[in-house]
PDB file of C-alpha atoms and ligand atoms in Angstrom:
ATOM      1  CA  MET Y   1       8.357   9.983  -9.472  1.00  0.00           C
ATOM      2  CA  GLN Y   2       6.012  12.903  -8.483  1.00  0.00           C
ATOM      3  CA  ILE Y   3       5.184  14.380  -5.411  1.00  0.00           C
ATOM      4  CA  VAL Y   4       1.621  15.928  -4.411  1.00  0.00           C
ATOM      5  CA  ILE Y   5       1.293  17.403  -0.972  1.00  0.00           C
ATOM      6  CA  ARG Y   6      -2.173  18.043   0.510  1.00  0.00           C
ATOM      7  CA  PRO Y   7      -2.726  20.225   3.572  1.00  0.00           C
ATOM      8  CA  ASP Y   8      -3.945  17.414   5.792  1.00  0.00           C
ATOM      9  CA  ARG Y   9      -4.819  13.837   6.087  1.00  0.00           C
ATOM     10  CA  ASN Y  10      -8.280  13.732   4.873  1.00  0.00           C
ATOM     11  CA  THR Y  11      -7.515  15.592   2.008  1.00  0.00           C
ATOM     12  CA  ALA Y  12      -4.627  13.440   0.902  1.00  0.00           C
ATOM     13  CA  CYS Y  13      -6.537  10.371   1.296  1.00  0.00           C
ATOM     14  CA  ALA Y  14      -9.642  11.598  -0.397  1.00  0.00           C
ATOM     15  CA  THR Y  15      -7.200  12.732  -3.402  1.00  0.00           C
ATOM     16  CA  ALA Y  16      -5.810   8.867  -3.362  1.00  0.00           C
ATOM     17  CA  ALA Y  17      -9.246   7.458  -3.354  1.00  0.00           C
ATOM     18  CA  SER Y  18     -10.298   9.769  -6.268  1.00  0.00           C
ATOM     19  CA  LEU Y  19      -7.162   8.311  -8.272  1.00  0.00           C
ATOM     20  CA  ILE Y  20      -8.302   4.849  -7.496  1.00  0.00           C
ATOM     21  CA  ALA Y  21     -11.807   5.668  -8.702  1.00  0.00           C
ATOM     22  CA  SER Y  22     -10.799   7.296 -11.862  1.00  0.00           C
ATOM     23  CA  GLN Y  23      -8.393   4.073 -12.530  1.00  0.00           C
ATOM     24  CA  LEU Y  24     -11.668   2.119 -12.275  1.00  0.00           C
ATOM     25  CA  ASN Y  25     -13.799   4.508 -14.462  1.00  0.00           C
ATOM     26  CA  THR Y  26     -11.348   4.357 -16.898  1.00  0.00           C
ATOM     27  CA  LYS Y  27     -10.798   0.646 -16.673  1.00  0.00           C
ATOM     28  CA  PRO Y  28     -13.985  -1.067 -14.810  1.00  0.00           C
ATOM     29  CA  ALA Y  29     -12.087  -4.410 -15.111  1.00  0.00           C
ATOM     30  CA  SER Y  30      -8.808  -2.810 -13.290  1.00  0.00           C
ATOM     31  CA  VAL Y  31      -6.624  -5.123 -11.437  1.00  0.00           C
ATOM     32  CA  LEU Y  32      -5.766  -3.314  -8.167  1.00  0.00           C
ATOM     33  CA  GLY Y  33      -2.896  -3.800  -5.927  1.00  0.00           C
ATOM     34  CA  LEU Y  34      -4.197  -2.838  -2.253  1.00  0.00           C
ATOM     35  CA  ALA Y  35      -2.741  -2.153   0.941  1.00  0.00           C
ATOM     36  CA  THR Y  36      -3.167  -2.439   4.973  1.00  0.00           C
ATOM     37  CA  GLY Y  37      -2.383  -0.021   7.673  1.00  0.00           C
ATOM     38  CA  ARG Y  38      -3.890   3.129   9.565  1.00  0.00           C
ATOM     39  CA  THR Y  39      -3.182   5.150   6.305  1.00  0.00           C
ATOM     40  CA  MET Y  40      -5.370   2.947   4.437  1.00  0.00           C
ATOM     41  CA  GLU Y  41      -8.133   3.085   6.599  1.00  0.00           C
ATOM     42  CA  SER Y  42      -8.799   6.843   5.585  1.00  0.00           C
ATOM     43  CA  VAL Y  43      -8.267   5.998   1.997  1.00  0.00           C
ATOM     44  CA  TYR Y  44     -10.865   3.214   1.918  1.00  0.00           C
ATOM     45  CA  ASP Y  45     -13.462   5.273   3.869  1.00  0.00           C
ATOM     46  CA  ALA Y  46     -12.951   8.081   1.033  1.00  0.00           C
ATOM     47  CA  LEU Y  47     -13.381   5.106  -1.662  1.00  0.00           C
ATOM     48  CA  VAL Y  48     -16.716   3.784   0.029  1.00  0.00           C
ATOM     49  CA  ASP Y  49     -18.067   7.450   0.370  1.00  0.00           C
ATOM     50  CA  LEU Y  50     -17.225   7.891  -3.419  1.00  0.00           C
ATOM     51  CA  HIS Y  51     -18.909   4.412  -4.130  1.00  0.00           C
ATOM     52  CA  GLU Y  52     -22.150   5.413  -2.197  1.00  0.00           C
ATOM     53  CA  ALA Y  53     -22.392   8.289  -4.020  1.00  0.00           C
ATOM     54  CA  GLY Y  54     -22.570   6.464  -7.534  1.00  0.00           C
ATOM     55  CA  ALA Y  55     -19.041   7.819  -8.355  1.00  0.00           C
ATOM     56  CA  VAL Y  56     -17.277   4.474  -8.674  1.00  0.00           C
ATOM     57  CA  GLY Y  57     -18.195   0.742  -8.941  1.00  0.00           C
ATOM     58  CA  PHE Y  58     -15.902  -2.249  -8.316  1.00  0.00           C
ATOM     59  CA  SER Y  59     -18.050  -4.945  -9.935  1.00  0.00           C
ATOM     60  CA  ALA Y  60     -15.785  -5.661 -12.647  1.00  0.00           C
ATOM     61  CA  ALA Y  61     -12.506  -5.211 -10.659  1.00  0.00           C
ATOM     62  CA  THR Y  62      -9.757  -7.631  -9.350  1.00  0.00           C
ATOM     63  CA  SER Y  63      -7.491  -7.112  -6.175  1.00  0.00           C
ATOM     64  CA  PHE Y  64      -4.362  -8.384  -4.902  1.00  0.00           C
ATOM     65  CA  ASN Y  65      -3.275  -7.268  -1.461  1.00  0.00           C
ATOM     66  CA  LEU Y  66       0.435  -7.007  -0.620  1.00  0.00           C
ATOM     67  CA  ASP Y  67       1.063  -8.947   2.536  1.00  0.00           C
ATOM     68  CA  GLU Y  68      -0.560 -11.163   5.181  1.00  0.00           C
ATOM     69  CA  TYR Y  69       0.823 -12.183   8.705  1.00  0.00           C
ATOM     70  CA  LEU Y  70       1.693 -15.763   8.936  1.00  0.00           C
ATOM     71  CA  ALA Y  71       0.364 -18.044  11.782  1.00  0.00           C
ATOM     72  CA  ILE Y  72      -3.069 -16.073  11.951  1.00  0.00           C
ATOM     73  CA  ALA Y  73      -6.093 -17.501  10.551  1.00  0.00           C
ATOM     74  CA  PRO Y  74      -8.041 -15.608   7.721  1.00  0.00           C
ATOM     75  CA  ASP Y  75     -11.141 -15.245   9.882  1.00  0.00           C
ATOM     76  CA  ASP Y  76      -9.117 -13.765  12.875  1.00  0.00           C
ATOM     77  CA  PRO Y  77     -10.016 -10.123  13.003  1.00  0.00           C
ATOM     78  CA  ARG Y  78      -6.616  -8.962  13.151  1.00  0.00           C
ATOM     79  CA  SER Y  79      -5.653 -10.852   9.627  1.00  0.00           C
ATOM     80  CA  TYR Y  80      -5.102  -8.364   6.722  1.00  0.00           C
ATOM     81  CA  ARG Y  81      -7.770 -10.483   5.106  1.00  0.00           C
ATOM     82  CA  SER Y  82     -10.501  -9.734   7.612  1.00  0.00           C
ATOM     83  CA  THR Y  83      -9.263  -6.169   7.498  1.00  0.00           C
ATOM     84  CA  MET Y  84     -10.009  -5.763   4.039  1.00  0.00           C
ATOM     85  CA  ASP Y  85     -13.191  -7.569   4.225  1.00  0.00           C
ATOM     86  CA  ARG Y  86     -14.196  -5.139   7.073  1.00  0.00           C
ATOM     87  CA  LEU Y  87     -12.763  -1.626   5.623  1.00  0.00           C
ATOM     88  CA  LEU Y  88     -13.479  -2.263   1.880  1.00  0.00           C
ATOM     89  CA  PHE Y  89     -14.761  -5.408   0.481  1.00  0.00           C
ATOM     90  CA  ASP Y  90     -17.908  -5.750   2.595  1.00  0.00           C
ATOM     91  CA  ARG Y  91     -18.684  -1.985   1.806  1.00  0.00           C
ATOM     92  CA  ASN Y  92     -18.527  -1.655  -2.228  1.00  0.00           C
ATOM     93  CA  ASP Y  93     -19.891  -4.409  -4.814  1.00  0.00           C
ATOM     94  CA  ILE Y  94     -16.574  -5.902  -5.502  1.00  0.00           C
ATOM     95  CA  ASP Y  95     -17.010  -9.889  -6.165  1.00  0.00           C
ATOM     96  CA  LEU Y  96     -15.082 -11.378  -3.132  1.00  0.00           C
ATOM     97  CA  ALA Y  97     -13.971 -14.201  -5.304  1.00  0.00           C
ATOM     98  CA  ARG Y  98     -12.038 -11.877  -7.222  1.00  0.00           C
ATOM     99  CA  THR Y  99     -10.112 -10.244  -4.122  1.00  0.00           C
ATOM    100  CA  HIS Y 100      -6.848 -11.981  -3.122  1.00  0.00           C
ATOM    101  CA  VAL Y 101      -4.893 -11.773   0.044  1.00  0.00           C
ATOM    102  CA  PRO Y 102      -1.455 -14.015  -0.179  1.00  0.00           C
ATOM    103  CA  HIS Y 103      -1.509 -16.637   2.410  1.00  0.00           C
ATOM    104  CA  GLY Y 104       1.105 -19.147   3.837  1.00  0.00           C
ATOM    105  CA  SER Y 105      -0.742 -22.206   4.074  1.00  0.00           C
ATOM    106  CA  GLY Y 106      -3.778 -23.866   2.570  1.00  0.00           C
ATOM    107  CA  PRO Y 107      -4.932 -24.670  -1.109  1.00  0.00           C
ATOM    108  CA  GLY Y 108      -3.383 -22.006  -3.567  1.00  0.00           C
ATOM    109  CA  SER Y 109      -0.681 -20.638  -0.624  1.00  0.00           C
ATOM    110  CA  GLY Y 110       2.718 -19.535  -1.107  1.00  0.00           C
ATOM    111  CA  GLY Y 111       4.612 -17.048  -3.094  1.00  0.00           C
ATOM    112  CA  ALA Y 112       4.873 -18.819  -6.488  1.00  0.00           C
ATOM    113  CA  ALA Y 113       0.923 -19.277  -6.371  1.00  0.00           C
ATOM    114  CA  TYR Y 114       0.158 -15.726  -5.698  1.00  0.00           C
ATOM    115  CA  GLU Y 115       2.733 -14.628  -8.374  1.00  0.00           C
ATOM    116  CA  ALA Y 116       0.890 -17.133 -11.154  1.00  0.00           C
ATOM    117  CA  LEU Y 117      -2.506 -15.599  -9.972  1.00  0.00           C
ATOM    118  CA  ILE Y 118      -1.310 -11.949 -10.623  1.00  0.00           C
ATOM    119  CA  ARG Y 119       0.035 -13.026 -13.956  1.00  0.00           C
ATOM    120  CA  ASP Y 120      -3.312 -14.724 -15.036  1.00  0.00           C
ATOM    121  CA  ALA Y 121      -4.980 -11.546 -14.007  1.00  0.00           C
ATOM    122  CA  GLY Y 122      -3.035  -9.832 -16.441  1.00  0.00           C
ATOM    123  CA  GLY Y 123      -0.729  -7.911 -13.867  1.00  0.00           C
ATOM    124  CA  ILE Y 124      -1.687  -5.221 -11.756  1.00  0.00           C
ATOM    125  CA  ASP Y 125      -3.010  -1.877 -13.133  1.00  0.00           C
ATOM    126  CA  LEU Y 126      -2.573   0.411  -9.972  1.00  0.00           C
ATOM    127  CA  GLN Y 127      -0.534  -0.500  -6.958  1.00  0.00           C
ATOM    128  CA  LEU Y 128      -1.682   1.373  -3.650  1.00  0.00           C
ATOM    129  CA  LEU Y 129       1.291   1.654  -1.333  1.00  0.00           C
ATOM    130  CA  GLY Y 130       1.612   2.770   2.310  1.00  0.00           C
ATOM    131  CA  ILE Y 131       5.208   3.017   3.992  1.00  0.00           C
ATOM    132  CA  GLY Y 132       6.424   1.792   7.223  1.00  0.00           C
ATOM    133  CA  GLU Y 133       8.335   3.878   9.738  1.00  0.00           C
ATOM    134  CA  ASN Y 134      11.369   1.924   8.733  1.00  0.00           C
ATOM    135  CA  GLY Y 135      10.976   2.434   5.149  1.00  0.00           C
ATOM    136  CA  HIS Y 136       9.348  -0.825   4.083  1.00  0.00           C
ATOM    137  CA  ILE Y 137       6.734  -1.346   1.441  1.00  0.00           C
ATOM    138  CA  GLY Y 138       4.597  -4.311   2.072  1.00  0.00           C
ATOM    139  CA  PHE Y 139       6.521  -6.158   4.413  1.00  0.00           C
ATOM    140  CA  ASN Y 140       9.845  -5.824   2.537  1.00  0.00           C
ATOM    141  CA  GLU Y 141      11.757  -5.112   5.505  1.00  0.00           C
ATOM    142  CA  PRO Y 142      15.679  -3.616   5.335  1.00  0.00           C
ATOM    143  CA  LEU Y 143      17.659  -5.606   3.121  1.00  0.00           C
ATOM    144  CA  SER Y 144      15.115  -7.065   1.194  1.00  0.00           C
ATOM    145  CA  SER Y 145      16.426  -7.500  -2.389  1.00  0.00           C
ATOM    146  CA  PHE Y 146      14.952  -5.218  -5.274  1.00  0.00           C
ATOM    147  CA  ALA Y 147      14.643  -8.530  -7.263  1.00  0.00           C
ATOM    148  CA  SER Y 148      12.661  -9.986  -4.498  1.00  0.00           C
ATOM    149  CA  ARG Y 149       9.397 -11.670  -5.237  1.00  0.00           C
ATOM    150  CA  THR Y 150       6.516 -12.683  -2.992  1.00  0.00           C
ATOM    151  CA  ARG Y 151       7.796 -14.574  -0.259  1.00  0.00           C
ATOM    152  CA  GLU Y 152       7.842 -15.491   3.490  1.00  0.00           C
ATOM    153  CA  VAL Y 153       9.673 -12.931   5.657  1.00  0.00           C
ATOM    154  CA  THR Y 154      10.735 -12.126   9.245  1.00  0.00           C
ATOM    155  CA  LEU Y 155       9.458  -8.845  10.401  1.00  0.00           C
ATOM    156  CA  ALA Y 156      11.732  -6.413  11.920  1.00  0.00           C
ATOM    157  CA  PRO Y 157      11.501  -5.513  15.434  1.00  0.00           C
ATOM    158  CA  ALA Y 158      10.453  -2.101  14.590  1.00  0.00           C
ATOM    159  CA  THR Y 159       7.625  -3.207  12.468  1.00  0.00           C
ATOM    160  CA  ARG Y 160       6.315  -5.422  15.076  1.00  0.00           C
ATOM    161  CA  ARG Y 161       6.766  -2.303  17.576  1.00  0.00           C
ATOM    162  CA  GLN Y 162       4.964  -0.016  15.023  1.00  0.00           C
ATOM    163  CA  ASN Y 163       1.983  -2.615  14.309  1.00  0.00           C
ATOM    164  CA  ALA Y 164       1.507  -3.589  17.915  1.00  0.00           C
ATOM    165  CA  ALA Y 165      -1.418  -0.955  18.118  1.00  0.00           C
ATOM    166  CA  LEU Y 166      -3.487  -3.527  15.924  1.00  0.00           C
ATOM    167  CA  PHE Y 167      -2.806  -6.310  18.644  1.00  0.00           C
ATOM    168  CA  ASP Y 168      -4.100  -4.299  21.632  1.00  0.00           C
ATOM    169  CA  GLY Y 169      -0.652  -2.504  22.194  1.00  0.00           C
ATOM    170  CA  ASP Y 170       1.229  -6.285  22.740  1.00  0.00           C
ATOM    171  CA  GLU Y 171       4.226  -6.253  20.392  1.00  0.00           C
ATOM    172  CA  ASP Y 172       4.692  -9.820  21.867  1.00  0.00           C
ATOM    173  CA  ALA Y 173       1.446 -10.676  20.062  1.00  0.00           C
ATOM    174  CA  VAL Y 174       2.144  -9.686  16.561  1.00  0.00           C
ATOM    175  CA  PRO Y 175       3.576 -12.356  14.210  1.00  0.00           C
ATOM    176  CA  LYS Y 176       7.021 -12.967  13.719  1.00  0.00           C
ATOM    177  CA  ARG Y 177       6.516 -13.817  10.281  1.00  0.00           C
ATOM    178  CA  ALA Y 178       4.638 -12.795   7.129  1.00  0.00           C
ATOM    179  CA  ILE Y 179       4.145 -13.238   3.265  1.00  0.00           C
ATOM    180  CA  THR Y 180       4.826 -10.273   1.185  1.00  0.00           C
ATOM    181  CA  MET Y 181       4.507  -9.575  -2.563  1.00  0.00           C
ATOM    182  CA  GLY Y 182       8.223  -8.553  -2.926  1.00  0.00           C
ATOM    183  CA  ILE Y 183       9.829  -5.597  -4.609  1.00  0.00           C
ATOM    184  CA  ALA Y 184      10.344  -6.753  -7.977  1.00  0.00           C
ATOM    185  CA  THR Y 185       6.710  -7.699  -7.887  1.00  0.00           C
ATOM    186  CA  VAL Y 186       5.509  -4.404  -6.873  1.00  0.00           C
ATOM    187  CA  LEU Y 187       7.863  -2.622  -9.488  1.00  0.00           C
ATOM    188  CA  GLU Y 188       5.661  -4.791 -12.288  1.00  0.00           C
ATOM    189  CA  ALA Y 189       2.702  -2.920 -11.461  1.00  0.00           C
ATOM    190  CA  ARG Y 190       1.597  -0.297 -14.428  1.00  0.00           C
ATOM    191  CA  ARG Y 191       1.246   2.815 -12.084  1.00  0.00           C
ATOM    192  CA  ILE Y 192       2.185   3.104  -8.218  1.00  0.00           C
ATOM    193  CA  LEU Y 193       0.544   5.413  -5.723  1.00  0.00           C
ATOM    194  CA  LEU Y 194       2.344   5.820  -2.301  1.00  0.00           C
ATOM    195  CA  VAL Y 195       0.082   7.426   0.152  1.00  0.00           C
ATOM    196  CA  VAL Y 196       2.059   8.896   3.217  1.00  0.00           C
ATOM    197  CA  THR Y 197       0.506  10.918   6.126  1.00  0.00           C
ATOM    198  CA  GLY Y 198       1.421  12.116   9.605  1.00  0.00           C
ATOM    199  CA  ARG Y 199       4.476  13.566  11.261  1.00  0.00           C
ATOM    200  CA  ALA Y 200       5.550  10.107  12.352  1.00  0.00           C
ATOM    201  CA  LYS Y 201       6.444   9.565   8.541  1.00  0.00           C
ATOM    202  CA  ALA Y 202       8.004  12.938   7.825  1.00  0.00           C
ATOM    203  CA  GLY Y 203      11.842  11.253   8.412  1.00  0.00           C
ATOM    204  CA  ILE Y 204      11.302   8.325   6.503  1.00  0.00           C
ATOM    205  CA  LEU Y 205       9.292   9.693   3.711  1.00  0.00           C
ATOM    206  CA  ALA Y 206      12.429  12.691   3.189  1.00  0.00           C
ATOM    207  CA  ARG Y 207      14.814   9.205   3.218  1.00  0.00           C
ATOM    208  CA  ALA Y 208      12.512   7.218   0.797  1.00  0.00           C
ATOM    209  CA  VAL Y 209      12.113  10.522  -1.782  1.00  0.00           C
ATOM    210  CA  GLU Y 210      15.489  12.145  -1.365  1.00  0.00           C
ATOM    211  CA  GLY Y 211      18.247   9.803   0.278  1.00  0.00           C
ATOM    212  CA  PRO Y 212      20.298   7.666  -1.496  1.00  0.00           C
ATOM    213  CA  VAL Y 213      18.526   4.178  -3.126  1.00  0.00           C
ATOM    214  CA  THR Y 214      19.459   1.702  -0.639  1.00  0.00           C
ATOM    215  CA  ALA Y 215      18.174  -1.867   0.212  1.00  0.00           C
ATOM    216  CA  MET Y 216      17.617  -0.700   3.606  1.00  0.00           C
ATOM    217  CA  ILE Y 217      14.869   1.219   2.573  1.00  0.00           C
ATOM    218  CA  GLY Y 218      12.416  -0.788   0.482  1.00  0.00           C
ATOM    219  CA  ALA Y 219      10.853   2.394  -0.757  1.00  0.00           C
ATOM    220  CA  THR Y 220      13.721   3.806  -2.419  1.00  0.00           C
ATOM    221  CA  ALA Y 221      13.166   1.214  -5.009  1.00  0.00           C
ATOM    222  CA  LEU Y 222      10.265   3.187  -6.172  1.00  0.00           C
ATOM    223  CA  HIS Y 223      12.921   5.615  -8.076  1.00  0.00           C
ATOM    224  CA  PHE Y 224      12.968   2.602 -10.528  1.00  0.00           C
ATOM    225  CA  HIS Y 225       9.371   2.996 -11.525  1.00  0.00           C
ATOM    226  CA  PRO Y 226       8.632   5.157 -14.246  1.00  0.00           C
ATOM    227  CA  ASP Y 227       5.109   6.238 -13.106  1.00  0.00           C
ATOM    228  CA  CYS Y 228       5.177   6.585  -9.529  1.00  0.00           C
ATOM    229  CA  LEU Y 229       2.674   9.523  -7.427  1.00  0.00           C
ATOM    230  CA  VAL Y 230       3.528  10.032  -3.974  1.00  0.00           C
ATOM    231  CA  VAL Y 231       0.592  11.715  -1.935  1.00  0.00           C
ATOM    232  CA  ALA Y 232       1.522  13.056   1.261  1.00  0.00           C
ATOM    233  CA  ASP Y 233       0.152  15.296   3.709  1.00  0.00           C
ATOM    234  CA  GLU Y 234       1.994  18.515   5.174  1.00  0.00           C
ATOM    235  CA  ASP Y 235       3.064  16.683   8.403  1.00  0.00           C
ATOM    236  CA  ALA Y 236       4.693  13.788   6.548  1.00  0.00           C
ATOM    237  CA  ALA Y 237       6.232  16.300   3.816  1.00  0.00           C
ATOM    238  CA  GLY Y 238       7.708  18.450   6.842  1.00  0.00           C
ATOM    239  CA  ASN Y 239      11.115  17.098   6.137  1.00  0.00           C
ATOM    240  CA  LEU Y 240      11.645  17.109   2.356  1.00  0.00           C
ATOM    241  CA  ALA Y 241      14.276  19.667   1.191  1.00  0.00           C
ATOM    242  CA  GLU Y 242      13.121  20.343  -2.164  1.00  0.00           C
ATOM    243  CA  ARG Y 243       9.644  20.960  -1.485  1.00  0.00           C
ATOM    244  CA  GLU Y 244       9.355  24.367  -3.682  1.00  0.00           C
ATOM    245  CA  TYR Y 245      10.282  22.172  -6.756  1.00  0.00           C
ATOM    246  CA  TYR Y 246       7.745  19.839  -5.847  1.00  0.00           C
ATOM    247  CA  ASP Y 247       5.124  22.240  -5.696  1.00  0.00           C
ATOM    248  CA  ALA Y 248       6.345  23.792  -8.720  1.00  0.00           C
ATOM    249  CA  MET Y 249       6.011  20.311 -10.719  1.00  0.00           C
ATOM    250  CA  ALA Y 250       2.598  19.688  -9.360  1.00  0.00           C
ATOM    251  CA  ALA Y 251       1.335  23.346 -10.516  1.00  0.00           C
ATOM    252  CA  GLY Y 252       3.072  22.629 -14.093  1.00  0.00           C
ATOM    253  CA  SER Y 253       1.136  19.205 -14.245  1.00  0.00           C
ATOM    254  CA  GLN Y 254      -1.984  21.081 -14.349  1.00  0.00           C
ATOM    255  CA  GLU Y 255      -1.024  23.632 -16.797  1.00  0.00           C
ATOM    256  CA  PRO Y 256      -1.838  22.990 -20.612  1.00  0.00           C
TER     257      PRO Y 256
HETATM  258  C1  GLP O 301       2.238  -2.503   7.658  1.00  0.00           C
HETATM  259  C2  GLP O 301       1.984  -3.016   6.277  1.00  0.00           C
HETATM  260  C3  GLP O 301       2.307  -2.110   5.153  1.00  0.00           C
HETATM  261  C4  GLP O 301       2.109  -0.587   5.417  1.00  0.00           C
HETATM  262  C5  GLP O 301       2.294  -0.336   6.864  1.00  0.00           C
HETATM  263  C6  GLP O 301       1.998   1.279   7.207  1.00  0.00           C
HETATM  264  O1  GLP O 301       3.374  -2.587   7.855  1.00  0.00           O
HETATM  265  N1  GLP O 301       2.543  -4.229   5.826  1.00  0.00           N
HETATM  266  O2  GLP O 301       2.179  -2.505   3.631  1.00  0.00           O
HETATM  267  O3  GLP O 301       2.546   0.099   4.587  1.00  0.00           O
HETATM  268  O4  GLP O 301       1.868  -1.178   7.717  1.00  0.00           O
HETATM  269  O5  GLP O 301       1.217   1.351   8.192  1.00  0.00           O
HETATM  270  P1  GLP O 301       0.371   2.397   8.917  1.00  0.00           P
HETATM  271  O6  GLP O 301      -0.250   3.319   7.698  1.00  0.00           O
HETATM  272  O7  GLP O 301      -0.331   1.963  10.065  1.00  0.00           O
HETATM  273  O8  GLP O 301       1.307   3.327   9.187  1.00  0.00           O
END
């Protein structure tokens, strides 16, 4: 794992966007694993800016989103499918037919079908991740097995509270169930990019990076991935004990 700390949210998200752009520039037909959440809104804004400046194209790319609420129709504005269309897919040249969001009903639904689609696409080249305040990646809530695959899950009360803002602040309106890539699915991506911003994430980021590996914090499974980069802003990095070393590592990786 490597950690890069940027002064503020916008710079951290711009760094993440340029890493995604260089992945696409190196391999235009990349398979991207994408995430949702408020953190990603700034990442996607920065990516759209790069696209509009002619610095990146998505026309040959394929994407797989991490997760989706159950019991919400894809065309509901609060679904992750609608959110992705609005934030990213409708604002670049990606072929919508090659964008995938898991879903729990209808043709091609369910975890096994989603895993088959990822396999048929050749696997995920770069998986973008955010982290929930309880340490989840995707919707892999506490106790999710590190061997878990794409499946339906029950959301933790903390997650429903955290995501209530997207449901007019009404926690009861947040669905109780979701479908998510599993932790093992995420770990199969060739590269992983975790983006964490804001003071509210400082505690969980320190536990995810520096605490013991535990199924209570899904993000600790990222220690089993050989190519995982964490991009954080100063606020989110506030509780990291080994900060000095991470800065030295980041400086060292730019030296010959
Ligand atoms: C949701 C998503 C997660 C995401 C998390 C963080 O719960 N399922 O994949 O990491 O939100 O959200 P935010 O960036 O809004 O803090």
